[in-house]
Short mmCIF file of C-alpha atoms and ligand atoms in Angstrom, two decimals:
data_model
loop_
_atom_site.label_atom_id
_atom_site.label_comp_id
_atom_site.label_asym_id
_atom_site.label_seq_id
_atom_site.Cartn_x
_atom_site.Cartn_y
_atom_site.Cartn_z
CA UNK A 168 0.00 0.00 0.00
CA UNK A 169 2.65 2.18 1.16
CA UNK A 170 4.99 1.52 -1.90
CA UNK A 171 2.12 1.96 -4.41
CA UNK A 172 1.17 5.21 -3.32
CA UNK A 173 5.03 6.42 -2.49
CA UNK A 174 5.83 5.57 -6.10
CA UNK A 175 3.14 7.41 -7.33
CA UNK A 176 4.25 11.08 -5.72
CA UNK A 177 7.88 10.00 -5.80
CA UNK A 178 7.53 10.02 -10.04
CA UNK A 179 5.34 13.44 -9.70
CA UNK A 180 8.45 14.94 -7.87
CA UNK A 181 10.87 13.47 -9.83
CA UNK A 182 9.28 14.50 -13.06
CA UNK A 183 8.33 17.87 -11.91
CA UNK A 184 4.70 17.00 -12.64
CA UNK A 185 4.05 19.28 -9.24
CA UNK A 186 2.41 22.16 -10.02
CA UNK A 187 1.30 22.96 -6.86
CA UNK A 188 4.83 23.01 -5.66
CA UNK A 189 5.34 26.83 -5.46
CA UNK A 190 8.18 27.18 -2.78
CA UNK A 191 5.58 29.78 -1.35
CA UNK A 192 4.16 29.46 2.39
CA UNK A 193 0.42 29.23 2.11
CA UNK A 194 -1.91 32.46 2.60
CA UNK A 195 -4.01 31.93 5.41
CA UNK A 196 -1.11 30.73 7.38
CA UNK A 197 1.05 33.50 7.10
CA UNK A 198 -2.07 35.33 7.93
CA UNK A 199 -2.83 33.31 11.07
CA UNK A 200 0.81 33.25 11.99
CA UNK A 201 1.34 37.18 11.56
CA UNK A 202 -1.72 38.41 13.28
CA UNK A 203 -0.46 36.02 16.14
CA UNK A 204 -3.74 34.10 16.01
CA UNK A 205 -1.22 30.80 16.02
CA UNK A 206 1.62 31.20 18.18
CA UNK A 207 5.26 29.17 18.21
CA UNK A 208 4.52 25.39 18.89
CA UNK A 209 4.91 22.04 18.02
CA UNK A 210 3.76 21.52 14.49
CA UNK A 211 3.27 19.18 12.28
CA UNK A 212 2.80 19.47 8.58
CA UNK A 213 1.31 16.27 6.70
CA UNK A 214 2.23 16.07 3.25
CA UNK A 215 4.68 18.82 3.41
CA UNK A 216 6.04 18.29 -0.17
CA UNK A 217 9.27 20.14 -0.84
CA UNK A 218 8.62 22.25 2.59
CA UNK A 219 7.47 25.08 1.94
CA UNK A 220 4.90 25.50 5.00
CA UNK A 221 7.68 23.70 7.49
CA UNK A 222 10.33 26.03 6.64
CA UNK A 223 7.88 29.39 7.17
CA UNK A 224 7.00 27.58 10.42
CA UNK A 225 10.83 26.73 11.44
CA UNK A 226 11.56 31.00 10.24
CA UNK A 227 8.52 31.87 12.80
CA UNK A 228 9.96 29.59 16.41
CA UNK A 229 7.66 26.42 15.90
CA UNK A 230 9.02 23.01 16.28
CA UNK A 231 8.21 22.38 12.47
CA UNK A 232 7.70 18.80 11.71
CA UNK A 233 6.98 17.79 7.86
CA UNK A 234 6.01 14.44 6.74
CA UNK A 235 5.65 13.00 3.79
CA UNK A 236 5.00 9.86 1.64
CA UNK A 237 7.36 11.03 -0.64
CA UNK A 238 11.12 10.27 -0.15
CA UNK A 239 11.90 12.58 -3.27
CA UNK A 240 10.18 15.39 -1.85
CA UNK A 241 11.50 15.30 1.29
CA UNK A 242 15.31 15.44 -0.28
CA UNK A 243 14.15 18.02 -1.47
CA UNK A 244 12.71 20.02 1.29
CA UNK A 245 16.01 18.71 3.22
CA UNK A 246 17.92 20.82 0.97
CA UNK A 247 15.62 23.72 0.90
CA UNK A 248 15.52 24.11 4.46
CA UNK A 249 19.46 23.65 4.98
CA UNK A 250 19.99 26.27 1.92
CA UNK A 251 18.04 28.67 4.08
CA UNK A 252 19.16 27.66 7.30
CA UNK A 253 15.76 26.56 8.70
CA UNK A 254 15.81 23.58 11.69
CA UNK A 255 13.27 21.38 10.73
CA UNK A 256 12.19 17.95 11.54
CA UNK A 257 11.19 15.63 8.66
CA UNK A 258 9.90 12.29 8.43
CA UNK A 259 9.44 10.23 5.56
CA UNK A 260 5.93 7.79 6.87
CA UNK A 261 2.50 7.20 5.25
CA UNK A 262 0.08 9.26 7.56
CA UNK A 263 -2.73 6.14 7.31
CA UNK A 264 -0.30 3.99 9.11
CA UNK A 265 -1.25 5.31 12.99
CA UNK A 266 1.00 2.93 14.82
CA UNK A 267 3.85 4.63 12.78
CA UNK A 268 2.82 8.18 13.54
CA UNK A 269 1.79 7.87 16.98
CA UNK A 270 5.30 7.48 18.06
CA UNK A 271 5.79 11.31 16.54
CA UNK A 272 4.52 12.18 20.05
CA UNK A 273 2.01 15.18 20.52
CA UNK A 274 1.69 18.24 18.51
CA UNK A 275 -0.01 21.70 18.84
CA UNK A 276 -0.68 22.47 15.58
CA UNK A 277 -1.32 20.43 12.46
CA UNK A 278 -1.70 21.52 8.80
CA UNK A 279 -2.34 19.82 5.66
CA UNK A 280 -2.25 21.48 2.11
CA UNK A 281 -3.27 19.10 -0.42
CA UNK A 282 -2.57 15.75 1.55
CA UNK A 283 -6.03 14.70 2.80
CA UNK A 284 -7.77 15.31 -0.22
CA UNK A 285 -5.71 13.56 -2.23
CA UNK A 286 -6.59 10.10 -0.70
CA UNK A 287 -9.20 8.08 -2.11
CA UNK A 288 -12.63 8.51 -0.48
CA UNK A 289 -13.46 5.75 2.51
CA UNK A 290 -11.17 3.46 4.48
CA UNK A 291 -7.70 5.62 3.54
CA UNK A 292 -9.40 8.95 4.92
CA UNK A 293 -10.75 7.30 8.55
CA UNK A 294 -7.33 6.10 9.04
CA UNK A 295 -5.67 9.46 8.14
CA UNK A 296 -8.43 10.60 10.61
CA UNK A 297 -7.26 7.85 13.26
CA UNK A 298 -3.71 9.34 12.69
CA UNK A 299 -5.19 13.20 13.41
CA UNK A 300 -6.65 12.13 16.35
CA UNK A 301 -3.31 10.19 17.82
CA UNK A 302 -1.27 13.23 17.43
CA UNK A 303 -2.74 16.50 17.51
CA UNK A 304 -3.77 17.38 21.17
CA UNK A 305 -7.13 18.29 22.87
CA UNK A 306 -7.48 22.27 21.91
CA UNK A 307 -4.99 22.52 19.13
CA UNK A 308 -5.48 24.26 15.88
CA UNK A 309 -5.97 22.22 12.70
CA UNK A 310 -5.63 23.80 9.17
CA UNK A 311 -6.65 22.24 6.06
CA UNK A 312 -6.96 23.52 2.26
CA UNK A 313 -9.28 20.95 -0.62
CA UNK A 314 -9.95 21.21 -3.63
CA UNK A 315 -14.00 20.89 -3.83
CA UNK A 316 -14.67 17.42 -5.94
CA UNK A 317 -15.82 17.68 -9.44
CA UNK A 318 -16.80 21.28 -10.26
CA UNK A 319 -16.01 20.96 -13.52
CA UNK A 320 -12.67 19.08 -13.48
CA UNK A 321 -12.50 15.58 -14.44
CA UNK A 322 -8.51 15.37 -13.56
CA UNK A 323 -6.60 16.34 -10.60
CA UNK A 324 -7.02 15.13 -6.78
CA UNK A 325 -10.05 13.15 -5.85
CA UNK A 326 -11.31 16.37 -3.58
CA UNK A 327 -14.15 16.83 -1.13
CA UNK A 328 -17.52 17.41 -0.99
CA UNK A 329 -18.61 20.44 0.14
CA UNK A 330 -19.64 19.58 3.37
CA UNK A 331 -17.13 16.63 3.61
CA UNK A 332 -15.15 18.09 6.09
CA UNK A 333 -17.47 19.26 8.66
CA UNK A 334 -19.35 15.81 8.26
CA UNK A 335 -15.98 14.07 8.69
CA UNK A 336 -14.19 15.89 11.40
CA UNK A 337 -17.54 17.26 12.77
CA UNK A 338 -17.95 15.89 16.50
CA UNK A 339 -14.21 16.36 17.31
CA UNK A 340 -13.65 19.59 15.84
CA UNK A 341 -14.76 23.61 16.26
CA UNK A 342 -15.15 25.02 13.53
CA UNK A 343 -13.31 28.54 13.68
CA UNK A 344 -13.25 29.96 9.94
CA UNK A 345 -13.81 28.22 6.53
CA UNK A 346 -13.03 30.23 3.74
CA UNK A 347 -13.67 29.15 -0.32
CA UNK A 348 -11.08 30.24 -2.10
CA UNK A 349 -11.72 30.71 -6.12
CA UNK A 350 -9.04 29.37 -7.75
CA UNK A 351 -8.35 28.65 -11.85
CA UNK A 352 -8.56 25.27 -11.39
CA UNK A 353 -11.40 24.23 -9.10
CA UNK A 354 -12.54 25.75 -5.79
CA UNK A 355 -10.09 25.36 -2.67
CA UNK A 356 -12.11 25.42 0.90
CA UNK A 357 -9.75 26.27 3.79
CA UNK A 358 -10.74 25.57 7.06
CA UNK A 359 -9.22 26.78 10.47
CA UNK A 360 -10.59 24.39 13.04
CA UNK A 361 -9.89 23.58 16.70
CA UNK A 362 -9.75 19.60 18.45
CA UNK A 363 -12.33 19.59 21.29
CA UNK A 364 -12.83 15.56 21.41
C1 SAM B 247 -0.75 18.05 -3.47
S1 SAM B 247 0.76 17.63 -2.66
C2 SAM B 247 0.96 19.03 -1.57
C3 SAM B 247 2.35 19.16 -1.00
C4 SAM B 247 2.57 20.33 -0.05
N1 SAM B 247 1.67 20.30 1.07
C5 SAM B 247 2.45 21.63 -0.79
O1 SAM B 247 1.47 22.37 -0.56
O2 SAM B 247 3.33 21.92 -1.61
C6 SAM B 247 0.25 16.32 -1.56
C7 SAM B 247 1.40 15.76 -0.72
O3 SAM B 247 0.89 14.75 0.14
C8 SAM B 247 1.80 13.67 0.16
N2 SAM B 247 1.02 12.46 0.53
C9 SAM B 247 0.04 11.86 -0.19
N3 SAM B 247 -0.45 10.81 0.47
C10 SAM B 247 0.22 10.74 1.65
C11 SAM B 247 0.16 9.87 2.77
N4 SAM B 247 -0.67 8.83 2.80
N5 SAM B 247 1.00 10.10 3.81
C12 SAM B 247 1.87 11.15 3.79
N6 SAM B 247 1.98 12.00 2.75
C13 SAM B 247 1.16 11.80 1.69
C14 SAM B 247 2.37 13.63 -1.25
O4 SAM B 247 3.60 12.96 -1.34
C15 SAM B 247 2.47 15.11 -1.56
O5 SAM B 247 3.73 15.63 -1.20
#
């Protein structure tokens, strides 16, 4: 399982078929992170790609943790974040595997840009859910950014549903903001939500 889908984002990397690799740190969480909304903590950034978001995090006084399924992106991240001088943590594990990421420990703050919403729909996304749940403590902040299924793309990640998210991470999580983004390709929801369960 975990071979399949490493090859898979291992050949995007490789082949530069990335192209929402933009060596930018995302929006909203410069936003969150400027305003002081999100203070320094432990974070955690699942599916960090080249590193982007973990190396703005590492700049700002968090603990930034990136992991990935991806052993080509994380050389690359490696690099990035030594060519800038950023300490960051990274760890190359398949976040459906919970036994795996449990032993990351406990984390603050957890992001994911494109990670969740690239899984196929059912049994992959409870156990990325299983995984959430293992490592992100009671009354830390959670930020996630999918692409809205469909809407007029046949290619790309498999998405959400509109209301996937809430449905999904509903009865453990507040709700602070959701945003929908408009974007060329198809719409992007953010959501900023806190773990109360
Ligand atoms: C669309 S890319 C986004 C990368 C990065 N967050 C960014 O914004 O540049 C999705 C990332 O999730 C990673 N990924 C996909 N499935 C994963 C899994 N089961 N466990 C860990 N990482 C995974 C991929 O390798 C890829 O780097």
């Amino acid at each position: 399982m975990f071979r399949r889908m490493s090859a898979f984002w291992d050949l995007a990397y490789l082949t530069g078929s990335t192209p929402w690799d933009s060596d930018e740190p995302s929006k909203e969480l410069v936003e969150l992170i400027e305003s002081g909304v999100i203070k320094p903590c432990r974070a955690l950034d699942i599916g960090c790609g080249t590193g982007s978001n973990v190396i703005f995090l590492a700049t700002k006084g968090f603990e930034a943790h990136g992991l990935d399924i991806s052993k080509v992106a994380l050389l690359k991240a490696m690099r990035r974040a030594e060519a800038r001088g950023a300490k960051c943590y990274f760890h190359n594990l398949d976040f459906r595997d919970v036994k795996k990421v449990s032993r990351l420990g406990i984390f603050d703050l957890a992001i994911d840009v494109g990670c969740y919403h690239s899984l196929p729909h059912g049994g992959d996304r409870i156990s990325y859910l299983d995984s959430l749940n293992e490592v992100l403590r009671r009354g830390g902040d959670y930020l996630i950014w999918c692409f809205v299924r469909g809407a007029g793309f046949s290619w790309g990640p498999p998405g959400v549903e509109e209301y996937e998210v809430e449905r999904n991470f509903g009865s453990r999580y507040a709700l602070i903001e959701k945003r929908k983004i408009r974007t060329p390709f198809r719409d992007l929801l953010f959501y900023h939500m806190q773990r109360v369960g």
